[in-house]
PDB file of C-alpha atoms in Angstrom:
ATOM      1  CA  UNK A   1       0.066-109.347  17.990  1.00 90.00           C
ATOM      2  CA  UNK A   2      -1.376-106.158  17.331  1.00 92.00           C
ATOM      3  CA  UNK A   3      -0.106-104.646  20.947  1.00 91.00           C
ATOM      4  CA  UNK A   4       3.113-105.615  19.990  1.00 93.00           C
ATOM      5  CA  UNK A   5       3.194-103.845  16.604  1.00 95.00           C
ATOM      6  CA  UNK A   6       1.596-100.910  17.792  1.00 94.00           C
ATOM      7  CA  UNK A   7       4.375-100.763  20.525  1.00 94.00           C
ATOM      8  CA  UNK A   8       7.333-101.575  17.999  1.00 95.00           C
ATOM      9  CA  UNK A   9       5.851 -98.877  15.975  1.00 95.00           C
ATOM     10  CA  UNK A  10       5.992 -96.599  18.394  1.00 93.00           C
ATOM     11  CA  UNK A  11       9.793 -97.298  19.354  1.00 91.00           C
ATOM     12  CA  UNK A  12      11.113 -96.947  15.647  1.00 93.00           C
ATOM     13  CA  UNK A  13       9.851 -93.653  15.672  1.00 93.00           C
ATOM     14  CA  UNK A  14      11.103 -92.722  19.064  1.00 87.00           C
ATOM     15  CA  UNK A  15       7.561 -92.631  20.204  1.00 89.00           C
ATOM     16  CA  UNK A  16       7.296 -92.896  24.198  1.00 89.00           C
ATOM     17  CA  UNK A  17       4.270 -96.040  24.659  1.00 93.00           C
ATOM     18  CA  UNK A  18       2.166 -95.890  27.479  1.00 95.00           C
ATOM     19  CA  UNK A  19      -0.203 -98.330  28.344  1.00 96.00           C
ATOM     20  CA  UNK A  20      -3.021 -97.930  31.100  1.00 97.00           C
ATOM     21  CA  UNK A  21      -4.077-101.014  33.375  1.00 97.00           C
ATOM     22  CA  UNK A  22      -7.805 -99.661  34.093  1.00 96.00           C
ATOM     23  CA  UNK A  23      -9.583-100.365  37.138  1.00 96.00           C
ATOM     24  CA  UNK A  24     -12.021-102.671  37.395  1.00 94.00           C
ATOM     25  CA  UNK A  25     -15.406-103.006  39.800  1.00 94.00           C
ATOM     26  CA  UNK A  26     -13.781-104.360  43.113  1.00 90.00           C
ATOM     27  CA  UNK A  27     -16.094-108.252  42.482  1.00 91.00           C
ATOM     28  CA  UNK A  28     -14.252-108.534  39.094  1.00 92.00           C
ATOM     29  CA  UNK A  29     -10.677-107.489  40.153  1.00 89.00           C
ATOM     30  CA  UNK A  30     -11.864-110.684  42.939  1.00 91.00           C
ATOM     31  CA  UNK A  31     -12.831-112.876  40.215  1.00 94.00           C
ATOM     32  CA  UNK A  32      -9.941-112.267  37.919  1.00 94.00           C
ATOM     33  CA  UNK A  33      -7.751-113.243  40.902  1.00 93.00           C
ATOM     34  CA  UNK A  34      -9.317-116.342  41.802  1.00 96.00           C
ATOM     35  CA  UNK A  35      -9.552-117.464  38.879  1.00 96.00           C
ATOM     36  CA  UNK A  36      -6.223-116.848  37.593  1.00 96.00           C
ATOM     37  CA  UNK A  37      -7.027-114.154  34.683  1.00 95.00           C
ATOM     38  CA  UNK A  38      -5.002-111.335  35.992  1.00 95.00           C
ATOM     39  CA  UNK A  39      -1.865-113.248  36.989  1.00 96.00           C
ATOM     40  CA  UNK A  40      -2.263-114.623  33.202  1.00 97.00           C
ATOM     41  CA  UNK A  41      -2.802-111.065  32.351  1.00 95.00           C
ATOM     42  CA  UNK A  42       0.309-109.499  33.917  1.00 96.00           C
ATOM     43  CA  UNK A  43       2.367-112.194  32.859  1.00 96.00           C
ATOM     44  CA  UNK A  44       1.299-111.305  29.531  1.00 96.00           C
ATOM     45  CA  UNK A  45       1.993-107.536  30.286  1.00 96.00           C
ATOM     46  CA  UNK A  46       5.081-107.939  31.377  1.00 96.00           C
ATOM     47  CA  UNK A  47       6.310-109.946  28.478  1.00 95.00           C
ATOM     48  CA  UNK A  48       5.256-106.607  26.489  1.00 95.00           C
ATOM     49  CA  UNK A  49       7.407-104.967  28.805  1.00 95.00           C
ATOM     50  CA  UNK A  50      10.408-107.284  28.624  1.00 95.00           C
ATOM     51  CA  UNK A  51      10.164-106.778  24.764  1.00 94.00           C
ATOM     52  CA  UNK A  52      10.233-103.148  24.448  1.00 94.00           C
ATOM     53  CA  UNK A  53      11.407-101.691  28.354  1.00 92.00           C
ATOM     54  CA  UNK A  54      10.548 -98.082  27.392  1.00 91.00           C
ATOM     55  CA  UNK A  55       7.135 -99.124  27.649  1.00 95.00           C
ATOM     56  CA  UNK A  56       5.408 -97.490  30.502  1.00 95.00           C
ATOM     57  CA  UNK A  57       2.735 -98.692  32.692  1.00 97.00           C
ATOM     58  CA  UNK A  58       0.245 -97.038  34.080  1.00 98.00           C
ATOM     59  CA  UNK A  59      -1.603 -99.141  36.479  1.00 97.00           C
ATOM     60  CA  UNK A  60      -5.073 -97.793  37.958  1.00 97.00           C
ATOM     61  CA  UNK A  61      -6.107-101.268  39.208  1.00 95.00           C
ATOM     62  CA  UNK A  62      -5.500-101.011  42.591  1.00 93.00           C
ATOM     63  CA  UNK A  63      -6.773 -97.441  42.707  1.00 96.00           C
ATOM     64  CA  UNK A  64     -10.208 -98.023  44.761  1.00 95.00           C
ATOM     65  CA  UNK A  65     -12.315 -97.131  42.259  1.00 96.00           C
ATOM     66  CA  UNK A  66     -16.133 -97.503  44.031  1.00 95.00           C
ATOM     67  CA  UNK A  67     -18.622 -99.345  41.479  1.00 93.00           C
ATOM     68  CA  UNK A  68     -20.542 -96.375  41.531  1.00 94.00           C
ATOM     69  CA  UNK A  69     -18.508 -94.937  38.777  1.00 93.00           C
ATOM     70  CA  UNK A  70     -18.303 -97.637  36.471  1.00 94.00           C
ATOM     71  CA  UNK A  71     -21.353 -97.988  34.080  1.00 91.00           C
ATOM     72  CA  UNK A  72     -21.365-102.015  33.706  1.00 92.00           C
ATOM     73  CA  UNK A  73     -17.957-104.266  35.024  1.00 92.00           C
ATOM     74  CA  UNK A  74     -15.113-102.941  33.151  1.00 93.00           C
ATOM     75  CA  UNK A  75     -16.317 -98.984  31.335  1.00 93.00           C
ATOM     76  CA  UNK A  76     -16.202 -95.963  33.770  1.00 93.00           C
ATOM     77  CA  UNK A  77     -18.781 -93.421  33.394  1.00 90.00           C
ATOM     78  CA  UNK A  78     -17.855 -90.007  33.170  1.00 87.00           C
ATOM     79  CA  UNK A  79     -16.962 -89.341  36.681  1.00 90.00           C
ATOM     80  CA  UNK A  80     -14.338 -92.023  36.344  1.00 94.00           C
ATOM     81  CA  UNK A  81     -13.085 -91.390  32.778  1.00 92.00           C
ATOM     82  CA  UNK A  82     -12.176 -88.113  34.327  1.00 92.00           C
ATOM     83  CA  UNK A  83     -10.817 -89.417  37.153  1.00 95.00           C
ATOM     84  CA  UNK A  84      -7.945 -91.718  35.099  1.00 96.00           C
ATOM     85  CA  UNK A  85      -7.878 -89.374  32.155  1.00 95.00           C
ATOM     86  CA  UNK A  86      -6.539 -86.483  34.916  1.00 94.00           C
ATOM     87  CA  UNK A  87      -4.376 -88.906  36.925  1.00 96.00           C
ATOM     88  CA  UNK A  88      -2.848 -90.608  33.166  1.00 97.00           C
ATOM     89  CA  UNK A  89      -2.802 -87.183  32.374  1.00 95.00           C
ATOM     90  CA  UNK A  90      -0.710 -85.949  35.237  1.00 95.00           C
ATOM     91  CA  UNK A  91       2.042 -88.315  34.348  1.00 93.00           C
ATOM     92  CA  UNK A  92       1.970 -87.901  30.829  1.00 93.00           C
ATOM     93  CA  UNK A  93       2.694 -83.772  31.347  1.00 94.00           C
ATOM     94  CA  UNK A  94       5.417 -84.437  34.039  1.00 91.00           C
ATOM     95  CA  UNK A  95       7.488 -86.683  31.811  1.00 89.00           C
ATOM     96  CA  UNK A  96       6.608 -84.131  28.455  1.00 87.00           C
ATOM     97  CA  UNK A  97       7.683 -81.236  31.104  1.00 89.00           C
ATOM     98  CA  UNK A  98      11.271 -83.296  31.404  1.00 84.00           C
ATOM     99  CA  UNK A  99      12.034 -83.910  27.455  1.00 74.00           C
ATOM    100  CA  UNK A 100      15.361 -85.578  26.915  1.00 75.00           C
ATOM    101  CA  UNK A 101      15.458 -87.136  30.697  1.00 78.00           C
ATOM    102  CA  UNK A 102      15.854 -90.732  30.334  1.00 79.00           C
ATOM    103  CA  UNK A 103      12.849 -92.930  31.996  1.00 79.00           C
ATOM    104  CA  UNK A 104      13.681 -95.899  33.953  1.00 82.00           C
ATOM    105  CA  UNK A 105      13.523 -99.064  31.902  1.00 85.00           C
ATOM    106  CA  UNK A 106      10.245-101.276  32.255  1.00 91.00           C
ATOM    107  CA  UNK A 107       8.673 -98.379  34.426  1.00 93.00           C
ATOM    108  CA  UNK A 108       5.342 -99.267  36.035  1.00 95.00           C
ATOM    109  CA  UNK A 109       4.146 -96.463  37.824  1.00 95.00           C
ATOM    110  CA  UNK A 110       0.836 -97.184  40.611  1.00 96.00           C
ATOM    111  CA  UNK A 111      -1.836 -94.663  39.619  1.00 97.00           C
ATOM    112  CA  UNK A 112      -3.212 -92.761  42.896  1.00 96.00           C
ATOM    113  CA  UNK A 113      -6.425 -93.562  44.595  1.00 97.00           C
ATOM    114  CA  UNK A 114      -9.104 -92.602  43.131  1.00 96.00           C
ATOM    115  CA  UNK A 115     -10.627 -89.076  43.841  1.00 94.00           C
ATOM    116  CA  UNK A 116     -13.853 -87.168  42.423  1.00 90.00           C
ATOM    117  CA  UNK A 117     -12.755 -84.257  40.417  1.00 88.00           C
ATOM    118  CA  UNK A 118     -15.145 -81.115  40.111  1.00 83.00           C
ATOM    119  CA  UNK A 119     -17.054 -81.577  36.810  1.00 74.00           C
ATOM    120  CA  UNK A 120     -16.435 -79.213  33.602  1.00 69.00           C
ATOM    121  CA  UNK A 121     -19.688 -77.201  32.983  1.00 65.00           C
ATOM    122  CA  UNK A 122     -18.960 -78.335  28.653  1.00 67.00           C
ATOM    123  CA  UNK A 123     -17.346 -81.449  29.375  1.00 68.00           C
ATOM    124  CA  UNK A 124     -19.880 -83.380  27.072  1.00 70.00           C
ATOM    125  CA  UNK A 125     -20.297 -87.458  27.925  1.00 67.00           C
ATOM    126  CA  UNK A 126     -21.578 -90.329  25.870  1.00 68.00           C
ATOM    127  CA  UNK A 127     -25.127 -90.238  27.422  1.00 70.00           C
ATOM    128  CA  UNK A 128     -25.378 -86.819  27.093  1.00 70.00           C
ATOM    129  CA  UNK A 129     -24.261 -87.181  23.215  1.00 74.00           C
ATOM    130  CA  UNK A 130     -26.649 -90.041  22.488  1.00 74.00           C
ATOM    131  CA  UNK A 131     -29.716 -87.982  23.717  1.00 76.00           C
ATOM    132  CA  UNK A 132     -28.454 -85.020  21.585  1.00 75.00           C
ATOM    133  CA  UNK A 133     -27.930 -87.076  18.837  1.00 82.00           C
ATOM    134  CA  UNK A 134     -31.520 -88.716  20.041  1.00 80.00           C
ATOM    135  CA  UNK A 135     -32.917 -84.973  19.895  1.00 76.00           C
ATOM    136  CA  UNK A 136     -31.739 -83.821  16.403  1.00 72.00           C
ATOM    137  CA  UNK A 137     -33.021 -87.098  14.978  1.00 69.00           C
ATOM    138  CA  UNK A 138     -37.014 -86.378  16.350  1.00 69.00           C
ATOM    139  CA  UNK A 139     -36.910 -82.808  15.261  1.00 65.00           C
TER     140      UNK A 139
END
């Protein structure tokens, strides 16, 4: 309910809606297959999109992500949160750079593969914010 008010929010305001399938560790994107989770899952995704068709999909679960970037099943560390931020990113400025153009109706667009990205010297992540926050609270 609350996806699909967000989303009809979005397109009474002329608001373009993007929402991001994340990648998973490869044994749970195998487990949500077998047992019938993600077909229930893009069924239900799909509705969303039959709904409201400007909604665009951006779908990283395919992408190879290796489970060395994710911190427990389903949350990325930083190395991957900067990996779909950029590539989410990347689609985001291309359709900002084209204001006006029309997008295709019920556009699901295949995020690339995943790729390490050179890490930003002040790019600050949760673990290194919890022992900061850690620090200040002993001193």
């Amino acid at each position: 309910a609350y996806a699909r008010r967000l989303i009809a929010l979005a397109e009474e305001r002329g608001i373009a809606a993007y929402l991001i399938l994340p990648p998973f560790v490869p044994q749970l994107n195998e487990r949500r297959r077998q047992t019938g989770a993600e077909a229930k899952y893009l069924t239900f995704i799909r509705s969303l999109q039959d709904r409201f068709p400007r909604l665009t999909v951006l779908d990283a679960r395919e992408s190879g992500y290796p489970a060395s970037v994710f911190v427990d099943p389903i949350h990325l560390d930083s190395r991957g949160t900067l990996a779909l931020s950029d590539d989410a990113a990347t689609v985001l400025r291309r359709d900002l750079d084209r204001p006006g153009e029309p997008r295709p109706a019920k556009r699901w667009a295949r995020l690339p593969d995943y790729r390490e990205r050179p890490w930003l010297a002040d790019l600050e992540d949760f673990e290194l914010s919890r022992a900061k926050v850690t620090q200040s609270h002993l001193h």
